[in-house]
Amino acid sequence: MRSWQAPDLPALTVTGPSVVLHDTARGDRTTLAPAAGESAGLYVCGITPYDATHLGHANTYIAFDLLNRAWRSAGHPVRYVQNVTDVDDPLLERAERVGVDWVELAERETQLFRTDMEALRVLPPDEYVGAVESIPLVIELLQRLDAAGALYTVESDVYFSVSADPAFGRESNYDRNTMLRLFGERGGDPDRPGKKDPLDCVVWRGEREGEPSWPSPFGPGRPGWHIECAAIALTHLGTTFDVQAGGSDLIFPHHEMCAGHVQVDTGEPFARAYAHAGMVGYDGQKMSKSLGNLVFVSALRNSDIDPMAIRLSLLRHHYRSDWEWTDDQLWAALDTLADWRRALALGAGAPAAPVVTEVLAALADDLDAPRATAAIDAWVAATLGTQGLADTSDPHAAATLLPVLDAALGIKV
Ligand code: ZN
């Protein structure tokens, strides 16, 4: 599938520190330093294209865009893969409800997502891979899991047996009751009769009347969501790549199941670390499609809001925190950007080299964008003299800062 247009990425003359990231599986920080000359591997779970792109999505993709950029600042090339779940229950349900062909709906929403990502200056994945085009990969993985004795059928559906993976639970570290609750809340079917374990997940959904299906050795049907990401990541990043990432609502079951499929298939861990972005709320609840309390990036753009202000609004929150969107934050970001532009237009300013060091250090320190943007604020305040006399002692300050703002934070002023 076609990815989106890459923004210009200025080359930096300084190298950032090694990236330290909070790993959900360890419950602790870990240093992500690929061997010299090797690419860092990043897989970020993509959208199901029926209602793109709300600010919760944007928050996740910008968070891991910071990781992509922090690795590059540290001198590592990055191989980035993202999927599009372009066939799944919610997409088919929405298409049915609004009377649109599901393929058309998926293509339209995927294109809108690409346009939003370009506007927000999110670096595109090297491989942007759809579920439908990956069905042959899914079938190959299913055949290997079947040979390993990890699959069984209930009526026309094929299930993955979580007991086949002795390490099951290593990613989320949730206890069984929490797993059961979340599995039920997030698309699982813990109560279906005939399953060996309530937590077993569907990996191949047998054909249903009126739904699309593809032939397979397991009968006609379509892939489950977890096996889709497992097959795509395994194919395009190989065994044990650096980071699997997504929103914190993917910790369980999605990322646990992906890790389980690959562990059983290869005997190796899926990823070295698992990173999760917090949830964005609006009007008192998590922003979600089912609740309908969504703020869309495209709606803001259509109101002539500078996409860089949207991006800055999101960067003001640490990626792992849950927080609530308010319009005030957007107006504040617009004011801040105006100040940044005013200070940077002067050319000279307060000393820029320490700011560059601080911005790169903050982003390498578990993607601490609030700390990085605060360093820019302090430089702007010193340069404009809002806290006393204006400091223009560095004649090349703007020329030093602009490429770092762009390359590390993705903010083009
Ligand atoms: Zn995924």
Tab-separated table of C-alpha atoms and ligand atoms in Angstrom:
chain	number	residue	atom	x	y	z
A	1	MET	CA	0.000	0.000	0.000
A	2	ARG	CA	1.231	3.515	-0.751
A	3	SER	CA	2.690	5.364	2.250
A	4	TRP	CA	2.536	9.151	2.520
A	5	GLN	CA	4.861	11.952	1.470
A	6	ALA	CA	7.888	12.408	3.718
A	7	PRO	CA	8.529	15.890	5.085
A	8	ASP	CA	12.012	17.349	4.599
A	9	LEU	CA	14.237	16.176	7.413
A	10	PRO	CA	17.167	18.536	7.981
A	11	ALA	CA	20.483	16.852	8.760
A	12	LEU	CA	21.768	17.729	12.222
A	13	THR	CA	25.357	18.707	12.902
A	14	VAL	CA	25.101	17.357	16.450
A	15	THR	CA	24.332	13.796	17.530
A	16	GLY	CA	21.702	13.131	20.175
A	17	PRO	CA	22.145	10.706	23.073
A	18	SER	CA	21.023	7.053	23.001
A	19	VAL	CA	17.272	6.689	23.321
A	20	VAL	CA	15.827	5.480	26.618
A	21	LEU	CA	12.187	4.375	26.504
A	22	HIS	CA	9.677	3.074	29.027
A	23	ASP	CA	8.996	-0.572	28.153
A	24	THR	CA	5.566	-1.835	29.206
A	25	ALA	CA	6.788	-5.446	29.472
A	26	ARG	CA	9.642	-4.589	31.847
A	27	GLY	CA	7.604	-1.920	33.608
A	28	ASP	CA	10.797	0.079	33.464
A	29	ARG	CA	13.041	2.106	31.225
A	30	THR	CA	15.312	0.472	28.693
A	31	THR	CA	18.020	1.825	26.429
A	32	LEU	CA	17.335	1.252	22.747
A	33	ALA	CA	20.668	1.310	21.026
A	34	PRO	CA	20.787	-0.765	17.837
A	35	ALA	CA	24.239	-2.082	16.888
A	36	ALA	CA	26.350	0.246	14.776
A	37	GLY	CA	25.242	0.181	11.161
A	38	GLU	CA	21.979	-1.613	11.941
A	39	SER	CA	18.572	-0.052	11.560
A	40	ALA	CA	16.281	0.354	14.530
A	41	GLY	CA	13.049	-1.533	13.846
A	42	LEU	CA	9.732	0.125	14.724
A	43	TYR	CA	6.222	-1.217	14.256
A	44	VAL	CA	3.309	1.042	15.136
A	45	CYS	CA	-0.175	-0.425	14.910
A	46	GLY	CA	-2.155	1.481	12.324
A	47	ILE	CA	-5.740	2.598	12.001
A	48	THR	CA	-8.873	0.728	11.085
A	49	PRO	CA	-9.921	3.143	8.365
A	50	TYR	CA	-13.516	4.091	9.038
A	51	ASP	CA	-13.253	7.253	11.119
A	52	ALA	CA	-9.822	8.858	10.724
A	53	THR	CA	-7.995	10.824	12.147
A	54	HIS	CA	-9.042	11.959	15.618
A	55	LEU	CA	-6.677	13.606	18.082
A	56	GLY	CA	-6.228	10.338	19.979
A	57	HIS	CA	-4.786	8.813	16.795
A	58	ALA	CA	-2.670	11.886	16.140
A	59	ASN	CA	-1.333	11.723	19.704
A	60	THR	CA	-0.157	8.126	19.213
A	61	TYR	CA	1.447	8.619	15.795
A	62	ILE	CA	3.174	11.836	16.854
A	63	ALA	CA	4.476	10.119	20.015
A	64	PHE	CA	6.210	7.410	18.035
A	65	ASP	CA	7.248	9.892	15.365
A	66	LEU	CA	9.322	11.396	18.192
A	67	LEU	CA	10.914	7.982	18.717
A	68	ASN	CA	11.675	7.662	15.002
A	69	ARG	CA	13.237	11.136	15.076
A	70	ALA	CA	15.152	10.554	18.342
A	71	TRP	CA	16.761	7.437	16.875
A	72	ARG	CA	17.733	9.351	13.741
A	73	SER	CA	19.119	12.206	15.881
A	74	ALA	CA	21.223	9.577	17.690
A	75	GLY	CA	22.609	8.446	14.334
A	76	HIS	CA	20.572	5.285	13.794
A	77	PRO	CA	18.747	4.595	10.568
A	78	VAL	CA	15.175	3.491	11.268
A	79	ARG	CA	13.040	0.893	9.551
A	80	TYR	CA	9.439	1.765	10.280
A	81	VAL	CA	6.438	-0.422	9.471
A	82	GLN	CA	2.766	0.358	10.010
A	83	ASN	CA	-0.363	-1.572	9.060
A	84	VAL	CA	-3.845	-0.537	7.996
A	85	THR	CA	-6.580	-2.860	9.208
A	86	ASP	CA	-8.527	-2.468	5.988
A	87	VAL	CA	-10.877	-5.361	6.706
A	88	ASP	CA	-12.339	-5.864	10.191
A	89	ASP	CA	-15.677	-5.878	12.001
A	90	PRO	CA	-15.936	-2.150	12.846
A	91	LEU	CA	-15.115	-1.149	9.267
A	92	LEU	CA	-17.676	-3.559	7.802
A	93	GLU	CA	-20.304	-2.462	10.339
A	94	ARG	CA	-19.754	1.209	9.538
A	95	ALA	CA	-19.862	0.590	5.775
A	96	GLU	CA	-23.128	-1.315	6.184
A	97	ARG	CA	-24.630	1.387	8.397
A	98	VAL	CA	-23.835	4.287	6.055
A	99	GLY	CA	-24.519	2.269	2.906
A	100	VAL	CA	-21.033	2.578	1.401
A	101	ASP	CA	-18.920	-0.188	-0.102
A	102	TRP	CA	-16.389	-1.220	2.575
A	103	VAL	CA	-13.450	-1.051	0.135
A	104	GLU	CA	-14.413	2.485	-0.851
A	105	LEU	CA	-14.803	3.547	2.799
A	106	ALA	CA	-11.410	2.077	3.705
A	107	GLU	CA	-9.659	3.752	0.773
A	108	ARG	CA	-11.251	7.113	1.487
A	109	GLU	CA	-10.409	7.098	5.199
A	110	THR	CA	-6.877	5.804	4.598
A	111	GLN	CA	-6.302	8.664	2.164
A	112	LEU	CA	-7.606	11.160	4.732
A	113	PHE	CA	-5.241	9.681	7.307
A	114	ARG	CA	-2.289	10.090	4.917
A	115	THR	CA	-3.199	13.728	4.314
A	116	ASP	CA	-3.481	14.378	8.069
A	117	MET	CA	-0.121	12.697	8.755
A	118	GLU	CA	1.528	14.820	6.037
A	119	ALA	CA	0.043	17.998	7.500
A	120	LEU	CA	1.307	17.037	10.971
A	121	ARG	CA	4.776	16.292	9.540
A	122	VAL	CA	4.772	12.698	10.758
A	123	LEU	CA	7.539	10.701	9.064
A	124	PRO	CA	5.951	8.013	6.895
A	125	PRO	CA	6.559	4.307	7.432
A	126	ASP	CA	8.940	2.571	5.023
A	127	GLU	CA	6.290	-0.097	4.622
A	128	TYR	CA	2.625	0.839	4.909
A	129	VAL	CA	0.850	-2.478	4.713
A	130	GLY	CA	-2.829	-3.340	4.430
A	131	ALA	CA	-4.497	-6.366	6.014
A	132	VAL	CA	-6.095	-7.440	2.749
A	133	GLU	CA	-2.843	-7.440	0.791
A	134	SER	CA	-1.228	-9.392	3.672
A	135	ILE	CA	-3.657	-12.308	3.645
A	136	PRO	CA	-1.080	-14.673	2.027
A	137	LEU	CA	1.385	-13.805	4.838
A	138	VAL	CA	-1.295	-14.426	7.456
A	139	ILE	CA	-2.133	-17.810	5.950
A	140	GLU	CA	1.544	-18.848	5.961
A	141	LEU	CA	1.866	-17.890	9.632
A	142	LEU	CA	-1.365	-19.722	10.459
A	143	GLN	CA	-0.077	-22.865	8.779
A	144	ARG	CA	3.087	-22.738	10.885
A	145	LEU	CA	1.080	-22.156	14.079
A	146	ASP	CA	-1.194	-25.022	13.106
A	147	ALA	CA	1.813	-27.299	12.596
A	148	ALA	CA	2.977	-26.265	16.074
A	149	GLY	CA	-0.376	-27.421	17.477
A	150	ALA	CA	-1.386	-23.926	18.569
A	151	LEU	CA	-4.672	-23.671	16.632
A	152	TYR	CA	-8.122	-25.238	16.867
A	153	THR	CA	-11.517	-24.536	15.391
A	154	VAL	CA	-14.872	-23.601	16.838
A	155	GLU	CA	-17.472	-23.988	14.087
A	156	SER	CA	-15.899	-22.196	11.089
A	157	ASP	CA	-13.571	-19.980	13.142
A	158	VAL	CA	-9.926	-20.726	13.919
A	159	TYR	CA	-8.597	-19.896	17.386
A	160	PHE	CA	-5.102	-19.435	18.788
A	161	SER	CA	-4.582	-21.347	22.001
A	162	VAL	CA	-2.877	-19.037	24.499
A	163	SER	CA	-1.664	-22.082	26.450
A	164	ALA	CA	0.646	-22.860	23.488
A	165	ASP	CA	2.755	-19.895	24.596
A	166	PRO	CA	4.434	-20.547	27.946
A	167	ALA	CA	5.411	-16.872	28.130
A	168	PHE	CA	1.840	-15.626	27.640
A	169	GLY	CA	1.351	-12.488	29.741
A	170	ARG	CA	4.928	-11.269	29.424
A	171	GLU	CA	3.972	-8.109	27.576
A	172	SER	CA	1.066	-6.757	29.645
A	173	ASN	CA	1.928	-8.431	32.984
A	174	TYR	CA	-1.804	-8.346	33.735
A	175	ASP	CA	-3.357	-10.910	36.055
A	176	ARG	CA	-5.910	-13.299	34.603
A	177	ASN	CA	-8.966	-11.417	35.875
A	178	THR	CA	-7.757	-8.194	34.287
A	179	MET	CA	-7.049	-10.058	31.052
A	180	LEU	CA	-10.554	-11.555	31.051
A	181	ARG	CA	-12.181	-8.194	31.675
A	182	LEU	CA	-10.180	-6.350	28.999
A	183	PHE	CA	-10.598	-9.181	26.495
A	184	GLY	CA	-14.373	-8.863	26.852
A	185	GLU	CA	-14.289	-5.067	26.625
A	186	ARG	CA	-11.959	-4.900	23.634
A	187	GLY	CA	-13.461	-7.139	20.994
A	188	GLY	CA	-12.712	-10.588	22.461
A	189	ASP	CA	-15.259	-13.333	23.059
A	190	PRO	CA	-14.414	-14.857	26.472
A	191	ASP	CA	-17.849	-16.431	26.858
A	192	ARG	CA	-18.092	-18.297	23.563
A	193	PRO	CA	-18.874	-21.989	24.143
A	194	GLY	CA	-16.424	-24.483	22.671
A	195	LYS	CA	-13.254	-22.515	23.400
A	196	LYS	CA	-10.450	-24.259	25.285
A	197	ASP	CA	-9.562	-21.123	27.210
A	198	PRO	CA	-11.783	-17.995	27.417
A	199	LEU	CA	-8.714	-15.907	26.426
A	200	ASP	CA	-8.062	-17.760	23.153
A	201	CYS	CA	-8.423	-15.329	20.251
A	202	VAL	CA	-9.771	-15.672	16.719
A	203	VAL	CA	-7.025	-15.788	14.101
A	204	TRP	CA	-9.185	-16.718	11.108
A	205	ARG	CA	-12.842	-15.750	11.036
A	206	GLY	CA	-14.886	-18.123	8.915
A	207	GLU	CA	-17.009	-16.672	6.138
A	208	ARG	CA	-20.288	-15.022	7.171
A	209	GLU	CA	-23.220	-14.192	4.928
A	210	GLY	CA	-22.699	-10.784	3.312
A	211	GLU	CA	-19.094	-10.383	4.509
A	212	PRO	CA	-15.969	-10.458	2.355
A	213	SER	CA	-13.895	-13.634	2.534
A	214	TRP	CA	-10.778	-15.155	1.022
A	215	PRO	CA	-9.958	-18.820	0.403
A	216	SER	CA	-7.574	-20.551	2.790
A	217	PRO	CA	-6.640	-24.073	3.914
A	218	PHE	CA	-8.828	-23.322	6.952
A	219	GLY	CA	-11.848	-22.589	4.780
A	220	PRO	CA	-13.004	-19.248	3.367
A	221	GLY	CA	-12.745	-16.355	5.808
A	222	ARG	CA	-10.675	-13.360	6.819
A	223	PRO	CA	-7.800	-12.690	9.218
A	224	GLY	CA	-8.168	-11.733	12.858
A	225	TRP	CA	-6.586	-8.458	13.884
A	226	HIS	CA	-3.779	-9.794	16.104
A	227	ILE	CA	-2.482	-12.283	13.548
A	228	GLU	CA	-2.512	-9.512	10.936
A	229	CYS	CA	-0.003	-7.382	12.860
A	230	ALA	CA	2.076	-10.421	13.848
A	231	ALA	CA	2.412	-11.545	10.210
A	232	ILE	CA	3.128	-8.071	8.855
A	233	ALA	CA	5.754	-7.245	11.503
A	234	LEU	CA	7.438	-10.633	11.203
A	235	THR	CA	7.612	-10.346	7.417
A	236	HIS	CA	8.763	-6.750	7.181
A	237	LEU	CA	10.893	-6.385	10.333
A	238	GLY	CA	11.968	-9.943	11.114
A	239	THR	CA	12.226	-11.628	14.468
A	240	THR	CA	12.710	-9.499	17.587
A	241	PHE	CA	12.752	-5.985	16.219
A	242	ASP	CA	13.186	-3.047	18.595
A	243	VAL	CA	9.784	-1.577	19.460
A	244	GLN	CA	6.139	-2.426	18.953
A	245	ALA	CA	4.067	0.630	19.744
A	246	GLY	CA	0.502	1.841	19.892
A	247	GLY	CA	-2.075	3.371	22.202
A	248	SER	CA	-2.298	2.023	25.758
A	249	ASP	CA	-5.609	0.352	24.875
A	250	LEU	CA	-3.546	-2.061	22.740
A	251	ILE	CA	-1.508	-3.406	25.691
A	252	PHE	CA	-4.053	-6.187	26.044
A	253	PRO	CA	-5.166	-8.166	24.220
A	254	HIS	CA	-3.690	-6.884	20.966
A	255	HIS	CA	0.024	-6.645	21.729
A	256	GLU	CA	-0.010	-9.646	24.059
A	257	MET	CA	-1.587	-11.797	21.340
A	258	CYS	CA	0.839	-10.581	18.630
A	259	ALA	CA	3.728	-11.426	20.963
A	260	GLY	CA	2.177	-14.836	21.669
A	261	HIS	CA	1.713	-15.731	17.983
A	262	VAL	CA	5.306	-14.889	17.155
A	263	GLN	CA	6.737	-16.524	20.286
A	264	VAL	CA	5.064	-19.809	19.340
A	265	ASP	CA	6.076	-19.488	15.675
A	266	THR	CA	9.730	-18.543	16.111
A	267	GLY	CA	10.574	-19.343	19.733
A	268	GLU	CA	11.851	-15.779	19.971
A	269	PRO	CA	10.348	-12.652	21.544
A	270	PHE	CA	8.303	-10.495	19.167
A	271	ALA	CA	9.835	-7.116	20.076
A	272	ARG	CA	12.595	-5.966	22.439
A	273	ALA	CA	10.278	-3.369	23.957
A	274	TYR	CA	6.604	-2.387	23.889
A	275	ALA	CA	5.703	1.280	24.086
A	276	HIS	CA	2.285	2.760	24.698
A	277	ALA	CA	0.852	6.231	24.335
A	278	GLY	CA	-1.751	7.561	26.757
A	279	MET	CA	-5.393	8.164	25.923
A	280	VAL	CA	-6.748	11.578	25.018
A	281	GLY	CA	-10.052	12.488	26.604
A	282	TYR	CA	-12.661	15.007	25.548
A	283	ASP	CA	-15.747	16.093	27.459
A	284	GLY	CA	-14.794	13.934	30.416
A	285	GLN	CA	-14.220	10.613	28.626
A	286	LYS	CA	-11.612	8.853	26.500
A	287	MET	CA	-11.863	10.050	22.899
A	288	SER	CA	-13.219	7.049	21.063
A	289	LYS	CA	-15.245	6.106	18.058
A	290	SER	CA	-17.782	4.199	20.094
A	291	LEU	CA	-18.511	7.202	22.326
A	292	GLY	CA	-18.541	9.597	19.390
A	293	ASN	CA	-16.658	12.335	21.316
A	294	LEU	CA	-14.072	12.853	18.596
A	295	VAL	CA	-12.122	15.891	17.484
A	296	PHE	CA	-10.829	15.317	13.954
A	297	VAL	CA	-7.525	16.626	12.652
A	298	SER	CA	-9.155	17.239	9.266
A	299	ALA	CA	-11.930	19.327	10.863
A	300	LEU	CA	-9.332	21.530	12.567
A	301	ARG	CA	-7.368	21.824	9.323
A	302	ASN	CA	-10.540	22.721	7.454
A	303	SER	CA	-11.013	25.557	9.966
A	304	ASP	CA	-7.612	26.893	8.839
A	305	ILE	CA	-5.883	25.863	12.059
A	306	ASP	CA	-2.116	25.663	11.536
A	307	PRO	CA	-1.282	21.923	11.743
A	308	MET	CA	1.914	22.859	13.598
A	309	ALA	CA	-0.256	24.250	16.408
A	310	ILE	CA	-2.131	20.934	16.562
A	311	ARG	CA	1.198	19.128	16.776
A	312	LEU	CA	2.525	21.518	19.433
A	313	SER	CA	-0.675	21.083	21.503
A	314	LEU	CA	-0.027	17.336	21.593
A	315	LEU	CA	3.703	17.739	22.322
A	316	ARG	CA	2.814	19.706	25.462
A	317	HIS	CA	1.734	16.417	27.080
A	318	HIS	CA	4.054	13.540	27.871
A	319	TYR	CA	3.178	10.717	25.493
A	320	ARG	CA	2.511	8.224	28.294
A	321	SER	CA	0.070	10.428	30.184
A	322	ASP	CA	-3.703	10.347	29.808
A	323	TRP	CA	-5.079	13.844	29.385
A	324	GLU	CA	-8.065	15.804	28.235
A	325	TRP	CA	-8.195	17.934	25.118
A	326	THR	CA	-9.612	21.437	25.422
A	327	ASP	CA	-9.782	24.078	22.714
A	328	ASP	CA	-7.852	26.441	25.007
A	329	GLN	CA	-4.761	24.286	24.543
A	330	LEU	CA	-4.963	24.873	20.804
A	331	TRP	CA	-5.309	28.648	21.194
A	332	ALA	CA	-2.332	28.616	23.580
A	333	ALA	CA	-0.281	26.661	21.052
A	334	LEU	CA	-1.143	29.174	18.323
A	335	ASP	CA	0.077	32.016	20.581
A	336	THR	CA	3.226	30.093	21.440
A	337	LEU	CA	4.025	29.402	17.811
A	338	ALA	CA	3.606	33.110	17.042
A	339	ASP	CA	6.130	33.915	19.799
A	340	TRP	CA	8.545	31.253	18.563
A	341	ARG	CA	8.298	32.626	15.018
A	342	ARG	CA	8.845	36.197	16.214
A	343	ALA	CA	11.978	35.222	18.167
A	344	LEU	CA	13.391	32.991	15.423
A	345	ALA	CA	12.830	35.713	12.802
A	346	LEU	CA	15.363	37.889	14.639
A	347	GLY	CA	18.231	35.607	13.597
A	348	ALA	CA	20.265	36.468	16.686
A	349	GLY	CA	19.112	35.409	20.119
A	350	ALA	CA	20.036	33.879	23.445
A	351	PRO	CA	22.734	31.170	23.222
A	352	ALA	CA	21.277	28.301	21.186
A	353	ALA	CA	23.801	25.473	21.685
A	354	PRO	CA	22.638	24.590	25.234
A	355	VAL	CA	19.029	24.572	23.990
A	356	VAL	CA	19.908	22.102	21.248
A	357	THR	CA	21.583	19.844	23.826
A	358	GLU	CA	18.572	20.073	26.140
A	359	VAL	CA	16.005	19.374	23.384
A	360	LEU	CA	17.862	16.278	22.161
A	361	ALA	CA	18.473	15.061	25.730
A	362	ALA	CA	14.796	15.506	26.646
A	363	LEU	CA	13.553	13.580	23.619
A	364	ALA	CA	16.057	10.757	24.166
A	365	ASP	CA	14.804	10.577	27.771
A	366	ASP	CA	11.560	8.650	27.160
A	367	LEU	CA	10.388	11.154	24.533
A	368	ASP	CA	9.962	14.019	26.984
A	369	ALA	CA	8.446	16.526	24.578
A	370	PRO	CA	7.057	18.822	27.309
A	371	ARG	CA	10.625	19.282	28.608
A	372	ALA	CA	11.925	19.868	25.062
A	373	THR	CA	9.271	22.469	24.241
A	374	ALA	CA	9.841	24.176	27.618
A	375	ALA	CA	13.511	24.613	26.633
A	376	ILE	CA	12.401	26.392	23.449
A	377	ASP	CA	9.988	28.556	25.467
A	378	ALA	CA	12.811	29.602	27.782
A	379	TRP	CA	15.031	30.498	24.832
A	380	VAL	CA	12.191	32.517	23.235
A	381	ALA	CA	11.540	34.351	26.515
A	382	ALA	CA	15.234	35.215	26.875
A	383	THR	CA	15.511	36.256	23.231
A	384	LEU	CA	12.439	38.471	23.260
A	385	GLY	CA	13.267	39.879	26.674
A	386	THR	CA	9.962	38.936	28.239
A	387	GLN	CA	11.776	38.202	31.493
A	388	GLY	CA	14.069	41.229	31.520
A	389	LEU	CA	16.503	42.416	28.872
A	390	ALA	CA	16.469	40.759	25.479
A	391	ASP	CA	19.453	38.469	24.962
A	392	THR	CA	20.815	38.484	21.409
A	393	SER	CA	24.333	37.376	22.290
A	394	ASP	CA	24.300	34.445	19.841
A	395	PRO	CA	24.296	35.874	16.297
A	396	HIS	CA	23.439	32.497	14.725
A	397	ALA	CA	20.869	31.344	17.261
A	398	ALA	CA	17.938	30.922	14.870
A	399	ALA	CA	20.042	29.103	12.286
A	400	THR	CA	21.173	26.712	15.030
A	401	LEU	CA	17.702	26.061	16.443
A	402	LEU	CA	15.526	25.839	13.341
A	403	PRO	CA	16.874	22.506	12.033
A	404	VAL	CA	16.600	20.925	15.504
A	405	LEU	CA	13.021	22.099	15.968
A	406	ASP	CA	12.189	20.572	12.617
A	407	ALA	CA	14.229	17.333	12.812
A	408	ALA	CA	13.698	16.433	16.475
A	409	LEU	CA	10.262	17.862	17.283
A	410	GLY	CA	8.741	17.912	13.811
A	411	ILE	CA	7.794	21.568	14.230
A	412	LYS	CA	8.472	23.696	11.157
A	413	VAL	CA	8.030	27.322	12.109
B	1	ZN	ZN	-1.365	-4.074	15.641
